[in-house]
Coordinates of C-alpha atoms in Angstrom, one line a residue:
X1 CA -78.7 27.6 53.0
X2 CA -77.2 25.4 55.9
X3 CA -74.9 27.3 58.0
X4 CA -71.6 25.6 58.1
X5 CA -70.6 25.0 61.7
X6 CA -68.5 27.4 62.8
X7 CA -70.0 29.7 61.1
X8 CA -72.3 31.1 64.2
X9 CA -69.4 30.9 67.1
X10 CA -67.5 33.3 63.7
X11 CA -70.3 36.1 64.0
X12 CA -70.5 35.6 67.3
X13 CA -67.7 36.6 68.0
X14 CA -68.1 39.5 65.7
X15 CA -71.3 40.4 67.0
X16 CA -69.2 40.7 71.0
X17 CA -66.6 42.9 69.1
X18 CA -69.7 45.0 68.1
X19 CA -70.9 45.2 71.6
X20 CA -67.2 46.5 72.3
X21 CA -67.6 49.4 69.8
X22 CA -71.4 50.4 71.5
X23 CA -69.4 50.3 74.7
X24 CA -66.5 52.9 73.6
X25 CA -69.1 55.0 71.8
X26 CA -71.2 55.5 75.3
X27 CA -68.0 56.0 77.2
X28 CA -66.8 58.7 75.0
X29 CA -70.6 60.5 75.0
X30 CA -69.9 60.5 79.0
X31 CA -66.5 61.7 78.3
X32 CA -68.1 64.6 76.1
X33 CA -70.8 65.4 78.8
X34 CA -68.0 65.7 81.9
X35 CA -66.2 68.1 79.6
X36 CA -69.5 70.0 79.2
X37 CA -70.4 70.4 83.0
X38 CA -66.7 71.8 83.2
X39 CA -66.4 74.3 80.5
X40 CA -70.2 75.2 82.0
X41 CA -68.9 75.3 85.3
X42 CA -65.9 77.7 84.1
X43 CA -68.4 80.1 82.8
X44 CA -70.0 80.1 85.8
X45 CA -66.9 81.2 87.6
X46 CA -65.7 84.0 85.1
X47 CA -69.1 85.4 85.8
X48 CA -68.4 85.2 89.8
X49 CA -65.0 86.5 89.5
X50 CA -66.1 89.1 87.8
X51 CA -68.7 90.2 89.5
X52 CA -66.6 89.7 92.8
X53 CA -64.2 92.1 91.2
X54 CA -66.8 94.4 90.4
X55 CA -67.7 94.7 94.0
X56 CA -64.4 95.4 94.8
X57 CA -63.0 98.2 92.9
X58 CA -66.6 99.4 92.2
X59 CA -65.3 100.0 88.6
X60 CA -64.5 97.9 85.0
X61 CA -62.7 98.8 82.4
X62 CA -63.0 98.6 78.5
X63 CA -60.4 96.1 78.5
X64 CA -61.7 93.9 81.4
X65 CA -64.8 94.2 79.8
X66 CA -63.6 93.0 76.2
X67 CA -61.4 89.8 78.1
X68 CA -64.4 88.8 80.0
X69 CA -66.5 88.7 76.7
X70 CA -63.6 87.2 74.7
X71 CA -63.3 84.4 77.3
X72 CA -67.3 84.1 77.2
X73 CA -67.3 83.6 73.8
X74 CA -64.5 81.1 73.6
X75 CA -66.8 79.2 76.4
X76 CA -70.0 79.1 74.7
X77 CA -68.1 78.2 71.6
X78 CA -66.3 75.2 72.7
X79 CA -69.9 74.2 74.4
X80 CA -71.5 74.3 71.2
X81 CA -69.1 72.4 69.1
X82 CA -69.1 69.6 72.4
X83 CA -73.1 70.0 72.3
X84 CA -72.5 69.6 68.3
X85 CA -70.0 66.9 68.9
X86 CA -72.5 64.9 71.7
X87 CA -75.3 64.7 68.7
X88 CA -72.9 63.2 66.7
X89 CA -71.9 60.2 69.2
X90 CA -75.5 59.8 69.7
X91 CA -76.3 59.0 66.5
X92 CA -73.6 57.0 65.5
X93 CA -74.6 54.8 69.3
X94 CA -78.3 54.6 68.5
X95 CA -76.9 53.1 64.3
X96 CA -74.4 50.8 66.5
X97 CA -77.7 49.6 68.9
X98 CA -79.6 49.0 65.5
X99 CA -76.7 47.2 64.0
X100 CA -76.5 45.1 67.6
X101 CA -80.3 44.0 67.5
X102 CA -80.3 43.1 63.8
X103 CA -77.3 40.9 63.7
X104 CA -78.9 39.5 67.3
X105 CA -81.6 38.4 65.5
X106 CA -80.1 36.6 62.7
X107 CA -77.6 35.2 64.9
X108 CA -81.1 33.6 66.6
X109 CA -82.0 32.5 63.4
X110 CA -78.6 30.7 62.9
X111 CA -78.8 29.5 66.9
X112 CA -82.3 28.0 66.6
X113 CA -81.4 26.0 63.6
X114 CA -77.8 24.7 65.1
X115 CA -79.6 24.0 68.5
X116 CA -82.5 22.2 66.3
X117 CA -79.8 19.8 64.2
X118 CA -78.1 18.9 67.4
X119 CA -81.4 18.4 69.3
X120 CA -82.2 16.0 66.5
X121 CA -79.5 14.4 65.8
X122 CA -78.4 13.3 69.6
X123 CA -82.7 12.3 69.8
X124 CA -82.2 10.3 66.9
X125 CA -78.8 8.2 68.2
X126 CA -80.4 7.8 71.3
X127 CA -83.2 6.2 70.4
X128 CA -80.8 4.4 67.8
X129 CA -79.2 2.8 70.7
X130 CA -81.6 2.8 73.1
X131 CA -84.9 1.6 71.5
X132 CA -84.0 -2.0 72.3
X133 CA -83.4 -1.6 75.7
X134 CA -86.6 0.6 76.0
X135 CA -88.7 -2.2 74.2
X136 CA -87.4 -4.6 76.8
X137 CA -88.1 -2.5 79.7
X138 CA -91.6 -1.6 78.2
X139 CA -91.9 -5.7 77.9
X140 CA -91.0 -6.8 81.3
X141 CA -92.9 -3.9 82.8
X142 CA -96.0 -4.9 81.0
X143 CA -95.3 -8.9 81.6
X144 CA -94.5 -8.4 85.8
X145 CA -98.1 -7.4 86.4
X146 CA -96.7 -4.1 88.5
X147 CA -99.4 -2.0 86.8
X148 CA -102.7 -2.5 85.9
X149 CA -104.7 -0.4 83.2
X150 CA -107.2 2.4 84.5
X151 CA -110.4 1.0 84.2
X152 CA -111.9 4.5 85.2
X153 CA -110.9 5.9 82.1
X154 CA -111.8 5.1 78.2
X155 CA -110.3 4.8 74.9
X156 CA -106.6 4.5 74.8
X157 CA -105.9 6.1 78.4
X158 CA -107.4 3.1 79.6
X159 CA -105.1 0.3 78.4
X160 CA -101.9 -1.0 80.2
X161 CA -100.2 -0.4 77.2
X162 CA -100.8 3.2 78.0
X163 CA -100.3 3.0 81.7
X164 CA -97.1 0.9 81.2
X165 CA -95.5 3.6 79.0
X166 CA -96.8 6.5 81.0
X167 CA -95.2 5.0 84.2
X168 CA -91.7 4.5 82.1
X169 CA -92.1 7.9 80.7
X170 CA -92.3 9.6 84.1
X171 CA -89.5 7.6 85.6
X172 CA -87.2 8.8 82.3
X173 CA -88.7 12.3 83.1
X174 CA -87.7 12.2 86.7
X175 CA -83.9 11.9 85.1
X176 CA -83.5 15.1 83.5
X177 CA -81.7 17.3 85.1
X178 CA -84.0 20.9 84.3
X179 CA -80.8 23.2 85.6
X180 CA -78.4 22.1 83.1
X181 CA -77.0 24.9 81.2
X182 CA -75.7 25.6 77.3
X183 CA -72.2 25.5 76.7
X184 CA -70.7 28.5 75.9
X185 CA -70.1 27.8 72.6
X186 CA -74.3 28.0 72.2
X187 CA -74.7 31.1 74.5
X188 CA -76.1 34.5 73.2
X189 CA -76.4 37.5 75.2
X190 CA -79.0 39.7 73.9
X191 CA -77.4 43.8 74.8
X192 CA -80.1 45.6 72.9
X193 CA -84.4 45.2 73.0
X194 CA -85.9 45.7 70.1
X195 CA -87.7 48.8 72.7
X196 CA -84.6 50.6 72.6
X197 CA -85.1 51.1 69.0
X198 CA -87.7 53.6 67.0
X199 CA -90.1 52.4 65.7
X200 CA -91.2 52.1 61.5
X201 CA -93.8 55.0 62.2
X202 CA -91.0 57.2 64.2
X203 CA -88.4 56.0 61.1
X204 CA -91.3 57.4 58.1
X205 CA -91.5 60.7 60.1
X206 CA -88.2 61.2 60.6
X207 CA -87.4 60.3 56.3
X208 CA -90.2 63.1 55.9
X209 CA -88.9 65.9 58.0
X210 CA -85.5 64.9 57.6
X211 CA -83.8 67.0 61.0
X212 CA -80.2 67.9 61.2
X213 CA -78.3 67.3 64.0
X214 CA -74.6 67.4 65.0
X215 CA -71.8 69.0 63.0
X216 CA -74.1 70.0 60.2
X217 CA -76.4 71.8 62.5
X218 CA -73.7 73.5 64.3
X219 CA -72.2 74.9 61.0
X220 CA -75.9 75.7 59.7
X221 CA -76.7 77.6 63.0
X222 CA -72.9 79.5 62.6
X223 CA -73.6 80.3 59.1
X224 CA -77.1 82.1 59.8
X225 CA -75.5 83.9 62.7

């Protein structure tokens, strides 16, 4: 089916707004791991103050006790459900990366063939215009007696007509300018390698064992305990 032509610069765009939503799903999972290391790091200094006044009076009470376990709990608890919470942002990242590279490569598909239709269609008005005045070059080249045929070598390579055209052929080479870019209508940045991604062996096993992960392991693991 041709593509009609703004249909790439359309999912383009779509396909940026994507990268957008991969973006806020990795800042949140860094979000989720700094609240981690904090909630760990307040556990670690209940324990301390604890202990601390422990030393001190030599002596703890029932109650002390009971509010150091209560605020333990309510600790490990809320690391849990952020551990829980973590797997879920993970997942939903890693279906976002798949999403990426899929609609990366279709978006290729769609490039190539834009990038193919205006290759040929600016080849074939240039040589529209410019066969004439390529003809008469190739004529007065051949006619001035500049260059001679390679007698050291057979067949076709041999001929002027072949040395005539091969010296207008590297003079029109010598005019292209290699370091010209795309516009940025044709650009596509690739975010995601299809490396990133597991692979159809990893996928099968995965359909087999079928692991839980996230929410619905935290609630599994609550409801055995």
């Amino acid at each position: 089916m041709t593509e009609q032509p703004n249909e790439f610069n359309t999912k383009k765009q779509h396909y940026l707004t994507e990268k957008q939503v991969l973006d806020d799903l990795i800042k949140e999972k860094e979000k989720i791991i700094n609240i981690i290391a904090a909630l760990e790091q307040d556990l670690i200094e209940q324990a301390t103050a604890t202990k601390e006044k422990l030393n001190v009076d030599n002596f703890l009470s029932a109650d002390d006790y009971v509010a150091l376990k209560q605020v333990e709990s309510g600790i490990k608890t809320r690391i849990e459900y952020y551990n829980a919470y973590k797997e879920e942002i993970e997942t939903k990242i890693y279906q976002q990366k798949e999403a990426l590279y899929i609609e990366f490569s279709h978006l290729s598909a769609i490039r190539k063939n834009k990038l193919s239709n205006e290759f040929q269609s600016l080849l074939d008005s240039f040589s529209i215009k410019q066969k004439d005045i390529l003809s008469k070059l190739y004529l007065l080249l051949k006619a001035s007696g500049k260059i001679t045929a390679n007698s050291e070598l057979d067949g076709y390579k041999g001929s002027l007509e072949y040395a005539v055209k091969e010296y207008l052929s590297q003079h029109l080479m010598s005019l292209i300018d290699t370091e010209m870019t795309l516009e940025d209508e044709f650009t596509l940045p690739i975010f995601i390698h299809r490396t990133e991604l597991k692979t159809a062996a990893q996928r099968h096993l995965e359909n087999i064992e079928k692991p839980i992960s996230g929410f619905q392991k935290l609630i599994k693991n609550t409801i055995k305990g």
